[in-house]
Structures are given as structure tokens and as C-alpha cells.
mmCIF file of C-alpha atoms in Angstrom:
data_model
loop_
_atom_site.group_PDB
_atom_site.id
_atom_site.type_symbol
_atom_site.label_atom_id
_atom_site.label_comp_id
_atom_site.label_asym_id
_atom_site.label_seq_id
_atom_site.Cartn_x
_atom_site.Cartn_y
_atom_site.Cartn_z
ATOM 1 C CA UNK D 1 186.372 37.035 149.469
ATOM 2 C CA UNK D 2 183.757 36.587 152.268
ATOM 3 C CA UNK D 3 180.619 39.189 152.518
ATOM 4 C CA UNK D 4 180.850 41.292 155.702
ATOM 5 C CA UNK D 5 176.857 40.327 156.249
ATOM 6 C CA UNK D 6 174.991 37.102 156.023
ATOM 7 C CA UNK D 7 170.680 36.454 155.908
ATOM 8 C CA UNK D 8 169.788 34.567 158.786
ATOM 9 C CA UNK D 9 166.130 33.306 160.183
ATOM 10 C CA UNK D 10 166.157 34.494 163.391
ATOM 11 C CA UNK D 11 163.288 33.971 166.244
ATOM 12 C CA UNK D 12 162.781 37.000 167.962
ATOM 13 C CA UNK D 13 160.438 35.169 170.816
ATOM 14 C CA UNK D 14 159.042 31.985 171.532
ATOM 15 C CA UNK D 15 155.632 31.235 169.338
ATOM 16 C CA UNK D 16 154.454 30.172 166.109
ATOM 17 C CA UNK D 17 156.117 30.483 162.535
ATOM 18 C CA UNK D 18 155.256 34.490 162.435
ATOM 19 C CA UNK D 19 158.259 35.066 165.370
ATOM 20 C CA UNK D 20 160.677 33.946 162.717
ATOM 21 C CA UNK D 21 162.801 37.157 160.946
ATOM 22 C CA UNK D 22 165.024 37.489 157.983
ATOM 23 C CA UNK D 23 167.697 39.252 159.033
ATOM 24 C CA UNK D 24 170.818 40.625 157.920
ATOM 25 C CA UNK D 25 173.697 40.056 160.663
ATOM 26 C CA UNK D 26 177.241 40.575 160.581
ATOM 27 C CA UNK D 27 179.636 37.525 159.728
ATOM 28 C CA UNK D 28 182.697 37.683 160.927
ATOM 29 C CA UNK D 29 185.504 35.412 159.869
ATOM 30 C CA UNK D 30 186.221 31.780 161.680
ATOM 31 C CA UNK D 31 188.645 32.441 164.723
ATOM 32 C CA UNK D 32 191.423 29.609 165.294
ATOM 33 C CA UNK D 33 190.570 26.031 165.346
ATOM 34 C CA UNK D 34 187.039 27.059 163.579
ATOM 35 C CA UNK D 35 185.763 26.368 160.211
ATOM 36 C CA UNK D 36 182.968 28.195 158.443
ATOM 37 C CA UNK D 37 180.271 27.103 156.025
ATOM 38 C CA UNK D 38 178.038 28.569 153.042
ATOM 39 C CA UNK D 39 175.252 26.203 153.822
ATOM 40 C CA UNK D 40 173.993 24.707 150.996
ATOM 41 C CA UNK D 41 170.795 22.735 152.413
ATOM 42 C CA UNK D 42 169.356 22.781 156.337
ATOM 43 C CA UNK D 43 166.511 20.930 157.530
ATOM 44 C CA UNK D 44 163.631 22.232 160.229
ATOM 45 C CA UNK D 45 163.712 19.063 162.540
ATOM 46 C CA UNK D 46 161.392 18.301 165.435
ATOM 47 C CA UNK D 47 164.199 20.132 167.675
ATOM 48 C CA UNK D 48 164.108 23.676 165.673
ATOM 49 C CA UNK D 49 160.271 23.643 165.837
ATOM 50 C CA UNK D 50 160.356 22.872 169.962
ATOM 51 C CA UNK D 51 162.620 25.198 170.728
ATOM 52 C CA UNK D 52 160.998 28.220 168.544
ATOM 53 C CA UNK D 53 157.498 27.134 170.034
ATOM 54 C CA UNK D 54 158.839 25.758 173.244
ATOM 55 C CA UNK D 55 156.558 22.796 173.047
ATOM 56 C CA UNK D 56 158.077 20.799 175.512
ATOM 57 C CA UNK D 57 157.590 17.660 177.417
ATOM 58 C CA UNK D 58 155.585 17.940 180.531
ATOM 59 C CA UNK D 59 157.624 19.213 182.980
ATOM 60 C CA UNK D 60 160.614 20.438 180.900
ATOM 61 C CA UNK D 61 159.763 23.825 180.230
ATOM 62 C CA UNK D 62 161.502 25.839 183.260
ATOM 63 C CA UNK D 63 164.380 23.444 182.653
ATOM 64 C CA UNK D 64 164.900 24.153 178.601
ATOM 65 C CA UNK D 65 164.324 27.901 179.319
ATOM 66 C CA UNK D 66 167.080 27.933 181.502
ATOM 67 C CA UNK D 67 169.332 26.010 178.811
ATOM 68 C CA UNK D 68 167.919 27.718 175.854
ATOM 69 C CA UNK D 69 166.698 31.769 176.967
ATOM 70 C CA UNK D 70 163.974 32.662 179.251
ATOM 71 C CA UNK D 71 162.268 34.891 177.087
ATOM 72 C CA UNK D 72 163.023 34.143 173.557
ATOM 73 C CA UNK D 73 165.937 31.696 172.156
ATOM 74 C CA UNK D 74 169.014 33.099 173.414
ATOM 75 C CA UNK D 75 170.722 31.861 169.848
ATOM 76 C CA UNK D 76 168.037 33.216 167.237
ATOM 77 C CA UNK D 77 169.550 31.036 164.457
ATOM 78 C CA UNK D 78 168.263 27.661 165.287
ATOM 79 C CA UNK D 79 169.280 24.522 162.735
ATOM 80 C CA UNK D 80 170.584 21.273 164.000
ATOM 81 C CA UNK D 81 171.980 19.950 160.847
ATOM 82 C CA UNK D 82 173.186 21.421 157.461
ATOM 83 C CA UNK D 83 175.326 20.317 154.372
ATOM 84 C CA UNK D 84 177.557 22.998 152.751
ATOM 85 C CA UNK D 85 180.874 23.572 151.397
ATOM 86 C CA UNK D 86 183.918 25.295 153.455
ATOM 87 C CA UNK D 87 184.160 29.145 152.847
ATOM 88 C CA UNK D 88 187.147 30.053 155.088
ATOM 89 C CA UNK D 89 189.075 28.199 158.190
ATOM 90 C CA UNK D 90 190.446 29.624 161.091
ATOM 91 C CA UNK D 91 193.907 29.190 161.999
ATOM 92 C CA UNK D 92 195.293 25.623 163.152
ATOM 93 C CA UNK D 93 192.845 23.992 161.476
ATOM 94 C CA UNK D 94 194.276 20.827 159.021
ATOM 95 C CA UNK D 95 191.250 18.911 158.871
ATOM 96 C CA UNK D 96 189.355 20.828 156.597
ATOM 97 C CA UNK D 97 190.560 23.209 153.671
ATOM 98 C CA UNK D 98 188.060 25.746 151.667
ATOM 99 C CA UNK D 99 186.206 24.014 149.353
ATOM 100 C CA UNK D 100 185.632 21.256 151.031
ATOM 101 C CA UNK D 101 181.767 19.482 151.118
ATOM 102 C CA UNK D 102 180.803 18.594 154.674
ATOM 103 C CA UNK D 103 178.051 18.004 156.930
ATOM 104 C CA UNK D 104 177.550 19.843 159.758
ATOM 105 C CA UNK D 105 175.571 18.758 162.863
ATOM 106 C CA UNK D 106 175.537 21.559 165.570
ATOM 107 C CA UNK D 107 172.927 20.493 167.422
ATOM 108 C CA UNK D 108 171.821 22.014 170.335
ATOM 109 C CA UNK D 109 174.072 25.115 169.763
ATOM 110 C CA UNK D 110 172.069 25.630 166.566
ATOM 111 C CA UNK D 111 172.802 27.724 163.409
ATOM 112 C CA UNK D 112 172.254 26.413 160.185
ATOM 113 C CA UNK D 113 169.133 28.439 158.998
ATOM 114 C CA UNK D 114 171.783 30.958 157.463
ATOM 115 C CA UNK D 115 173.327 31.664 154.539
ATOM 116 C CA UNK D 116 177.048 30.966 156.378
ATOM 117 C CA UNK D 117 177.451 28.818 159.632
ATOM 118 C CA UNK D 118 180.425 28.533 161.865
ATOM 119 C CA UNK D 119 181.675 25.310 163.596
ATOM 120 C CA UNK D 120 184.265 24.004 165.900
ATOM 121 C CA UNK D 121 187.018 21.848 163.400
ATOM 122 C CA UNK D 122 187.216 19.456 166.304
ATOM 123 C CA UNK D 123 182.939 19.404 166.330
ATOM 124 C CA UNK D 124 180.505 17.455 164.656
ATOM 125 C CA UNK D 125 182.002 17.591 161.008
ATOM 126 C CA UNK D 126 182.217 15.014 158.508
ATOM 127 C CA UNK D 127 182.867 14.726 154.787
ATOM 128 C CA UNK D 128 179.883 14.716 152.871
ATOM 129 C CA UNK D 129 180.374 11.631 150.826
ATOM 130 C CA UNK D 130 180.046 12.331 146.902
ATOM 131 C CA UNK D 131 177.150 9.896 146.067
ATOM 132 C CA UNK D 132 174.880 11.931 148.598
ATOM 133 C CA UNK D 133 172.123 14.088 147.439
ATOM 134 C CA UNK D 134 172.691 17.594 148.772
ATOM 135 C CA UNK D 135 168.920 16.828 150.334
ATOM 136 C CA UNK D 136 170.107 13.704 152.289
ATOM 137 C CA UNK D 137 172.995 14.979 153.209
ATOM 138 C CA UNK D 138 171.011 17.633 155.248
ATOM 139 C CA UNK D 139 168.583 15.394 156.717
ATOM 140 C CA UNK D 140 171.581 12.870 157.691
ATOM 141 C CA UNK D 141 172.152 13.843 161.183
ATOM 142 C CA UNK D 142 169.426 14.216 163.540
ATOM 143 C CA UNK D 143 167.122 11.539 163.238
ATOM 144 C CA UNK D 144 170.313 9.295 162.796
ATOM 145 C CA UNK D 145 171.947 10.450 165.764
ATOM 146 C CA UNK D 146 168.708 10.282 167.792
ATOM 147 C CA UNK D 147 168.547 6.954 166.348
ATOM 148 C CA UNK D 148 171.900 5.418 166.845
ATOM 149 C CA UNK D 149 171.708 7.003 170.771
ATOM 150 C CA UNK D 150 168.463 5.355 172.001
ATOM 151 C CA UNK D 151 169.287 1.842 170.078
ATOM 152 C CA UNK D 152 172.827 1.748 171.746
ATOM 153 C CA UNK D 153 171.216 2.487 174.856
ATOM 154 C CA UNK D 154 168.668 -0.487 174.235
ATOM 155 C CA UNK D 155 171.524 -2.904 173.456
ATOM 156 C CA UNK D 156 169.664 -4.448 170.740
ATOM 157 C CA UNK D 157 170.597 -7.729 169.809
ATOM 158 C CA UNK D 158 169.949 -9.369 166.114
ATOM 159 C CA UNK D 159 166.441 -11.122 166.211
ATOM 160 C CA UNK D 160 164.699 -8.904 169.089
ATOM 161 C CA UNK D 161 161.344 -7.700 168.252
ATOM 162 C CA UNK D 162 161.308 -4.225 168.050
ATOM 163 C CA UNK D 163 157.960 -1.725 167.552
ATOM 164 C CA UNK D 164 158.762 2.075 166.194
ATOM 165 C CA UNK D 165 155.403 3.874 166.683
ATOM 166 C CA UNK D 166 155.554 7.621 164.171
ATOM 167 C CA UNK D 167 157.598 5.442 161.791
ATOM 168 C CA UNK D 168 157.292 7.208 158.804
ATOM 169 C CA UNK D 169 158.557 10.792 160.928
ATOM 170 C CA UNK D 170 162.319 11.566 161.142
ATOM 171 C CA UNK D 171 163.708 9.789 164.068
ATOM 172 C CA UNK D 172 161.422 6.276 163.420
ATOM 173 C CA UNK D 173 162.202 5.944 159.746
ATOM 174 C CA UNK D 174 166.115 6.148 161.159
ATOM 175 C CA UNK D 175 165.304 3.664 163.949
ATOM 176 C CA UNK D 176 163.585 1.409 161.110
ATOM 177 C CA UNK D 177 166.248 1.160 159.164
ATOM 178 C CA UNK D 178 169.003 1.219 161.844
ATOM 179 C CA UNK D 179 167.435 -1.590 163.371
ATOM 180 C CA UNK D 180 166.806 -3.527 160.895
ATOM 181 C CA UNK D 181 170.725 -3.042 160.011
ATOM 182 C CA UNK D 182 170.927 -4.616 162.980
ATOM 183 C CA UNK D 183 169.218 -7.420 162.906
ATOM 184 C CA UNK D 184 165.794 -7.077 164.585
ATOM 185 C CA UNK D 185 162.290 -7.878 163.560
ATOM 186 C CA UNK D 186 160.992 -4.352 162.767
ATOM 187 C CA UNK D 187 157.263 -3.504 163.109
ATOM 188 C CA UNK D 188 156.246 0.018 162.165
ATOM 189 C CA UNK D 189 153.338 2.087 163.120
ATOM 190 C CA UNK D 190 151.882 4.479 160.984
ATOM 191 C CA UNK D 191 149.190 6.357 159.323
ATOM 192 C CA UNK D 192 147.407 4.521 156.240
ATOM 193 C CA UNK D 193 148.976 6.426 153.825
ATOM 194 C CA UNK D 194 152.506 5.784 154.769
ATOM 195 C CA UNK D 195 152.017 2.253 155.199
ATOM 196 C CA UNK D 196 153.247 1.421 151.891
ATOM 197 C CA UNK D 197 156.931 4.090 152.672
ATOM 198 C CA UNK D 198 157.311 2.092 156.229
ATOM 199 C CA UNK D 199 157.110 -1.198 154.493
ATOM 200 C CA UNK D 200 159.951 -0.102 151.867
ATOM 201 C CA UNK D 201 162.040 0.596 154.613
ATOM 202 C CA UNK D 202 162.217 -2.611 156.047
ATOM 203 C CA UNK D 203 159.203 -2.793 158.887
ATOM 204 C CA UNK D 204 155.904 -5.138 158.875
ATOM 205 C CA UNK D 205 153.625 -1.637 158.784
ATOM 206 C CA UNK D 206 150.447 -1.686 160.858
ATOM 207 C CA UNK D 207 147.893 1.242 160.786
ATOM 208 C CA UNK D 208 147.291 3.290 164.039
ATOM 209 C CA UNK D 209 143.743 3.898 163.086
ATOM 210 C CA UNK D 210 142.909 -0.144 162.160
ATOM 211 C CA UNK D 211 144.762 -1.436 165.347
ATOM 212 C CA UNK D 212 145.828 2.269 167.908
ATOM 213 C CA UNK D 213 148.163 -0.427 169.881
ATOM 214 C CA UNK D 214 149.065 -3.693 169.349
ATOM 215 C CA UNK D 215 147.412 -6.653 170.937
ATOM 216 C CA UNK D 216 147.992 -7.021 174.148
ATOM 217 C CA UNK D 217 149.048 -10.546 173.641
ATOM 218 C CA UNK D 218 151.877 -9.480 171.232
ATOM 219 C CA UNK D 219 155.104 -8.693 173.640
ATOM 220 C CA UNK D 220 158.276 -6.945 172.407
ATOM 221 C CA UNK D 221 161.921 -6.985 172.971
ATOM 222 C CA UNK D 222 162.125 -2.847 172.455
ATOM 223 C CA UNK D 223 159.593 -0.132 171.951
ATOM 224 C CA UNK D 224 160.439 3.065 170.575
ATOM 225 C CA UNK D 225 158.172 5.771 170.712
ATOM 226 C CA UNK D 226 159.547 8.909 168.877
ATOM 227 C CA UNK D 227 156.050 9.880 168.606
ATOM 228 C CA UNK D 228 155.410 10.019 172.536
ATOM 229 C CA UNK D 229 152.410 7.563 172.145
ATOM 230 C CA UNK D 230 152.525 6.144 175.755
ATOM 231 C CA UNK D 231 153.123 6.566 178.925
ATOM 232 C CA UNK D 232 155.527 3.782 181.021
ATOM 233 C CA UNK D 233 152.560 2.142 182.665
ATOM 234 C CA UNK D 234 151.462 1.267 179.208
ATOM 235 C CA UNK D 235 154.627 0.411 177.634
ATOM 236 C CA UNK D 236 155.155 -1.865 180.193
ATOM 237 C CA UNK D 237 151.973 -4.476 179.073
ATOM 238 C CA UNK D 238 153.329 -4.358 175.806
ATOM 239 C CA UNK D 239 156.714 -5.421 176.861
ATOM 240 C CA UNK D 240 158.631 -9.090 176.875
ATOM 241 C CA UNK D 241 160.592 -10.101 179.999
ATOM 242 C CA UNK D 242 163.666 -7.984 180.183
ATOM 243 C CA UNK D 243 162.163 -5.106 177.239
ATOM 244 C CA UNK D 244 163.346 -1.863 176.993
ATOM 245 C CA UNK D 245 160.780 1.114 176.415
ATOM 246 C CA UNK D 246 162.706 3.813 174.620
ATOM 247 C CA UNK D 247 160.843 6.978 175.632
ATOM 248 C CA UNK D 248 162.460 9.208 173.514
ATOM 249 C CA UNK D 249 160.066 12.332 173.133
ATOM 250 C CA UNK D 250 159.727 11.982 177.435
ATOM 251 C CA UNK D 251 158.591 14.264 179.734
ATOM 252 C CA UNK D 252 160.452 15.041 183.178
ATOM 253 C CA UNK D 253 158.170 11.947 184.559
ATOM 254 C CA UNK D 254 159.310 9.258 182.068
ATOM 255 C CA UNK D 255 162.897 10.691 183.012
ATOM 256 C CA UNK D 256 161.965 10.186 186.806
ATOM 257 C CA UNK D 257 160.725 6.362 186.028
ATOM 258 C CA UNK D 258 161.529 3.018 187.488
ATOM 259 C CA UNK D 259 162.398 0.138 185.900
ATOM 260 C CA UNK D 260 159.696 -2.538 187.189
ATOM 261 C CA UNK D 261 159.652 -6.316 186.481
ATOM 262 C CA UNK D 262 162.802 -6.836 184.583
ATOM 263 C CA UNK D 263 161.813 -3.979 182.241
ATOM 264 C CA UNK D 264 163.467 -0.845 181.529
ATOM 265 C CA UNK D 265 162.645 2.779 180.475
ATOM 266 C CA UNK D 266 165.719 4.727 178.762
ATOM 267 C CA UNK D 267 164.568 8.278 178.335
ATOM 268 C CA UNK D 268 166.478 11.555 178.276
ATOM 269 C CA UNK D 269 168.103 13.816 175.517
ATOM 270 C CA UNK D 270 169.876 11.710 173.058
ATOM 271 C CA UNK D 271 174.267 12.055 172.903
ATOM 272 C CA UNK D 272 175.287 14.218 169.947
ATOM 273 C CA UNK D 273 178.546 12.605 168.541
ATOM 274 C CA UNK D 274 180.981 12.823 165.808
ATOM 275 C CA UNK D 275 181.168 9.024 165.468
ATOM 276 C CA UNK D 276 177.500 8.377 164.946
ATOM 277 C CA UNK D 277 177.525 10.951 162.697
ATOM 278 C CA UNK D 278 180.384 9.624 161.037
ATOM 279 C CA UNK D 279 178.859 5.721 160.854
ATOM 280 C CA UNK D 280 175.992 7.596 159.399
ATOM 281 C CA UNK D 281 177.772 8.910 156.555
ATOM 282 C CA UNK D 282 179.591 5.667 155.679
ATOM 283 C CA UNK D 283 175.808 3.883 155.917
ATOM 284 C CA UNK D 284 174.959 6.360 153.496
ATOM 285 C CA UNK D 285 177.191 6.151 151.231
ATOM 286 C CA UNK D 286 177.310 3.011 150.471
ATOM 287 C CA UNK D 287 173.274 2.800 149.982
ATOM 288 C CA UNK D 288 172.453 1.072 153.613
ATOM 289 C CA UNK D 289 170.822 4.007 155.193
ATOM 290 C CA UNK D 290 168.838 6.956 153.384
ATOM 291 C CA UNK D 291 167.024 9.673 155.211
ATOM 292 C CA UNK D 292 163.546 9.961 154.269
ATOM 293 C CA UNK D 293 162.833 13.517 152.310
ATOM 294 C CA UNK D 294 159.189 15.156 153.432
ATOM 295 C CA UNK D 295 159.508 18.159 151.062
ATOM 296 C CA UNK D 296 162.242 20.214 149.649
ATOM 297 C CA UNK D 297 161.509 24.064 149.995
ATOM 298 C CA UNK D 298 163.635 27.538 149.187
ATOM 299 C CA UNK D 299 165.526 29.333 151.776
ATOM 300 C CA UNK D 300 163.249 32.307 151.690
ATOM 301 C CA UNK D 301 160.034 29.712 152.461
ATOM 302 C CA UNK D 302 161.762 28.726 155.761
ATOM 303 C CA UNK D 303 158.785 29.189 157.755
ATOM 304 C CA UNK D 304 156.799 27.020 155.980
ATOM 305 C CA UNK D 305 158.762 24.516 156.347
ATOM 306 C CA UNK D 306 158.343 25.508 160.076
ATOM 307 C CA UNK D 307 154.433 25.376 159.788
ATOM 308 C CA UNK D 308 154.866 21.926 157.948
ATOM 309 C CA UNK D 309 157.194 20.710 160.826
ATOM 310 C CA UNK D 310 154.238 21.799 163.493
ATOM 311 C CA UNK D 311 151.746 19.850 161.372
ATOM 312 C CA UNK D 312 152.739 16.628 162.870
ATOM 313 C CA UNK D 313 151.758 14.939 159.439
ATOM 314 C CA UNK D 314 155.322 15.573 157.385
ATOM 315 C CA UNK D 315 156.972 12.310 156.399
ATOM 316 C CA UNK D 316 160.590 12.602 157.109
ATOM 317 C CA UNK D 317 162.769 15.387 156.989
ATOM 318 C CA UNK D 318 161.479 18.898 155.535
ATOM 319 C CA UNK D 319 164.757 20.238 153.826
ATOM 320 C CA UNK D 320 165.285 23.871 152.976
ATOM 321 C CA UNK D 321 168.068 24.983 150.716
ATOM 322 C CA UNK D 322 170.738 27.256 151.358
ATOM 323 C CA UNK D 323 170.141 30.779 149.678
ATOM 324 C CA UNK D 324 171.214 32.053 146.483
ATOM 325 C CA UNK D 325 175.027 33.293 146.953
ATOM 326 C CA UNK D 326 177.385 34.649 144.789
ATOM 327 C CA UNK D 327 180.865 34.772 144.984
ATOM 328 C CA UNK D 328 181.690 37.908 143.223
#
């Protein structure tokens, strides 16, 4: 039998970790064609932190308070991913039965820092494939998706030279691996101490402090800049005839941007699909792609995980697991 109540981290304003609640808030059972969730394990990605903060892009903030609440988040329970197993489903729903393990990828609509989320059958669902760990499973889909989007969007091709710069944060150590799956010649910029973790998965590592950009003589096929590291006018020096700069933490600006000399700029928010996150799981699961783990933390330590995620020095995802529930 469900609870009539769930805990949920709820942001009660935009800010710092301290505007984050734990509340108690009704659940109410999944309506037809839904599916709801205990949630096992959630993650705080780059996406839950700019939203509760709104640290945006320049030039983005009238435009994301106008998606997201003026005032405060107009959904309280942010979350963009989660792995859990199926509590109850709605009616018409054959895809998923109760007790089922799945992962979850909301997104933009948000809600997996709770003890129960709800989801759309039809949504961004998938199986969560036995050999996962429950913390991988929760880290799968953002920096994966995010991933997947701006490399389609590229249209890498096996033996381009690509550059991740923040390679050792969520989205890069996807894009790393992704296109190295792919074929390209992966360089990876990081911090000294992650040098060693960037080289493991799969990238030539160079140190931002030793050499902050590449020499000017070097010239790449793609550049992807999770960490927002350039600007276009830069990019574009660094940049082989016909390279694609893949501004993917861009401000309205970079959005704004013309291509110039047979080089491009792709910028924008990335798609949020069910196949990616379904190619994602199969990678997974057979070994080929592994989201990188920053920290595992407690449900009830969800802020700090929050704090960590503002830090800009986490490696990976930070996970938080689900709370304690009992079935009785």
C-alpha cells in the first residue's frame, strides 16, 4: 500500500543551498497512462544547481524565469535523473508493471529529489539494466543525453580531432567516452589531479594550469566546452577548416552567433530523448560507457551535495540516495 505523504527537497526561492526544505507533501496515486517511482538514487546535476541558484548564461535569465517561475522555481522538486523501482501504475499502462527497476530522466520538468516520483509511461523511461550499480544508474542520463545531443549535432566522424575542456565534470567525461566510441582522437582538459581519471577514460589529458589553451598551432575538428571556457571569437583560432565549436554551457550571445569561415557554433539547450537514453543504457550495460561517480551522499545530506555541485571542483556526478522507506 502507498503512504498518503512523501519527503521531498523543495526550493522555496532562488539562492544558495539554505533555500532548500524537507518537506512533507501529499502523494497522490499515478493517474492513467502514468507510472510512479520510490526513487532509489538521484543525482544533483549542473541543471538542479542552475535552476535553484539561477546561475544562468549571460543573457538567459529573464528567459529561464519565464520557463521555470519568476520568483522561486515554480516546481520545488528539482532532479533531472533518478533510478528506482515501480510503486504503482496508472491505468493503460503495459509497459511497466510494479516492481519493475527503471531509470527515470525527467528533465526539465524535474522531480526526483523525493522519496516517490511520478512519470509519463510514454516519457523518458527505460529498464535499468541488472549489471548497473544503483549509483550509475542515477548518474546515466544527463551528462549522456547532453552528450549524445551536442555530438549528433557535430556530426562527428571516426578520426576527427576532438578537444573536451572540464573533462573530468559530468557532461565531458560523457563526451570523452562517447566520442571516443565513436571514433575520434580525444584530448581532455583538466585540472592536475584528474589528469590521471581523464586519461582512463580514453583522452590524451593536458593540464589547464601547465598549458590554459592549446597552442595555437594545434587545430581541431570539434571543440566542446561543457565548462564554458571560451567565447566564439576564440574557439574559432583553435578550429580546423570546417570545425564545429560546441558551446554547450552558452549564453544568449553564443546562441545569436554566426558561423564564419567554414566554421560552425552549435549552441542551445540539448534534446531530451527516450532513445539516447535508451542507447545509453545498452552502452552501459554491456561495459562501453560508465558515468563517472563524484561522491555518493544520504538523502537527508541533499544539500550538500548541492554545495558540492556549486563548488565547480566535483568530478562527475554527485549521487544522493533515495531515503529510507518501508513498506509496512
Amino acid at each position: 500500500m502507498l503512504p498518503k505523504t512523501m519527503r521531498a527537497w523543495c526550493a522555496r526561492a532562488y539562492g544558495g543551498p539554505e533555500v532548500l526544505d524537507l518537506r512533507e507533501l501529499p502523494l497522490r496515486p499515478p493517474g492513467p497512462g502514468e507510472v510512479l517511482m520510490r526513487v532509489e538514487a538521484t543525482t544533483v546535476s549542473s541543471a538542479d544547481r542552475r535552476i535553484r541558484a539561477l546561475d544562468v548564461p549571460r543573457g538567459m535569465g529573464p528567459i529561464l524565469r519565464a520557463v521555470f517561475g519568476i520568483t522561486r522555481p515554480r516546481n520545488p522538486v528539482l532532479g533531472a535523473e533518478f533510478t528506482g523501482i515501480v510503486a504503482a501504475v496508472g491505468a493503460g499502462v503495459a509497459r511497466f508493471r510494479e516492481g519493475d527497476a527503471v531509470i527515470g530522466f525527467p528533465g526539465a520538468r524535474m522531480g526526483g529529489h523525493a522519496e516517490f516520483a511520478r512519470m509519463p509511461a510514454k516519457g523518458r523511461l527505460v529498464p535499468r539494466p541488472a549489471s548497473m550499480p544503483l549509483e550509475a544508474a542515477a548518474a546515466l542520463a544527463f551528462g549522456g543525453s547532453t552528450a549524445r545531443h551536442f555530438l549528433r549535432r557535430a556530426g562527428l566522424r571516426a578520426g576527427e580531432r576532438v578537444l573536451v575542456i572540464g573533462a573530468s565534470g559530468t557532461v565531458g567525461s560523457a563526451l570523452v567516452q562517447l566520442a571516443r566510441l565513436a571514433g575520434a582522437r580525444v584530448t581532455g582538459m583538466t585540472s592536475a589531479p584528474n589528469l590521471a581519471l581523464v586519461a582512463a577514460l580514453g583522452a590524451e589529458p593536458r593540464d589547464y594550469h601547465a598549458a590554459p589553451l592549446p597552442p595555437s598551432g594545434e587545430a581541431w575538428d570539434v571543440i566542446a566546452d561543457p565548462a564554458g571556457a571560451l567565447d566564439w571569437a576564440r574557439a574559432q583560432a583553435l578550429l580546423a577548416e570546417g570545425g564545429r565549436y560546441l558551446a554547450i554551457n552558452a549564453g544568449l550571445g553564443a546562441m545569436l552567433a554566426r558561423n564564419r569561415g567554414g566554421r560552425r557554433i552549435l549552441a542551445g539547450p540539448a534534446e531530451e530523448r527516450l532513445d539516447d537514453l535508451e542507447a545509453l543504457a545498452g552502452l552501459a550495460d554491456t561495459g562501453a560507457f560508465r558515468p563517472l561517480i563524484d561522491r555518493i551522499l544520504p538523502f537527508d545530506a541533499l544539500p550538500e551535495a548541492h554545495a558540492r555541485a556549486d563548488s565547480g571542483r566535483k568530478r562527475g556526478s554527485v549521487v544522493v540516495l533515495g531515503a529510507p522507506y518501508l513498506t509496512a
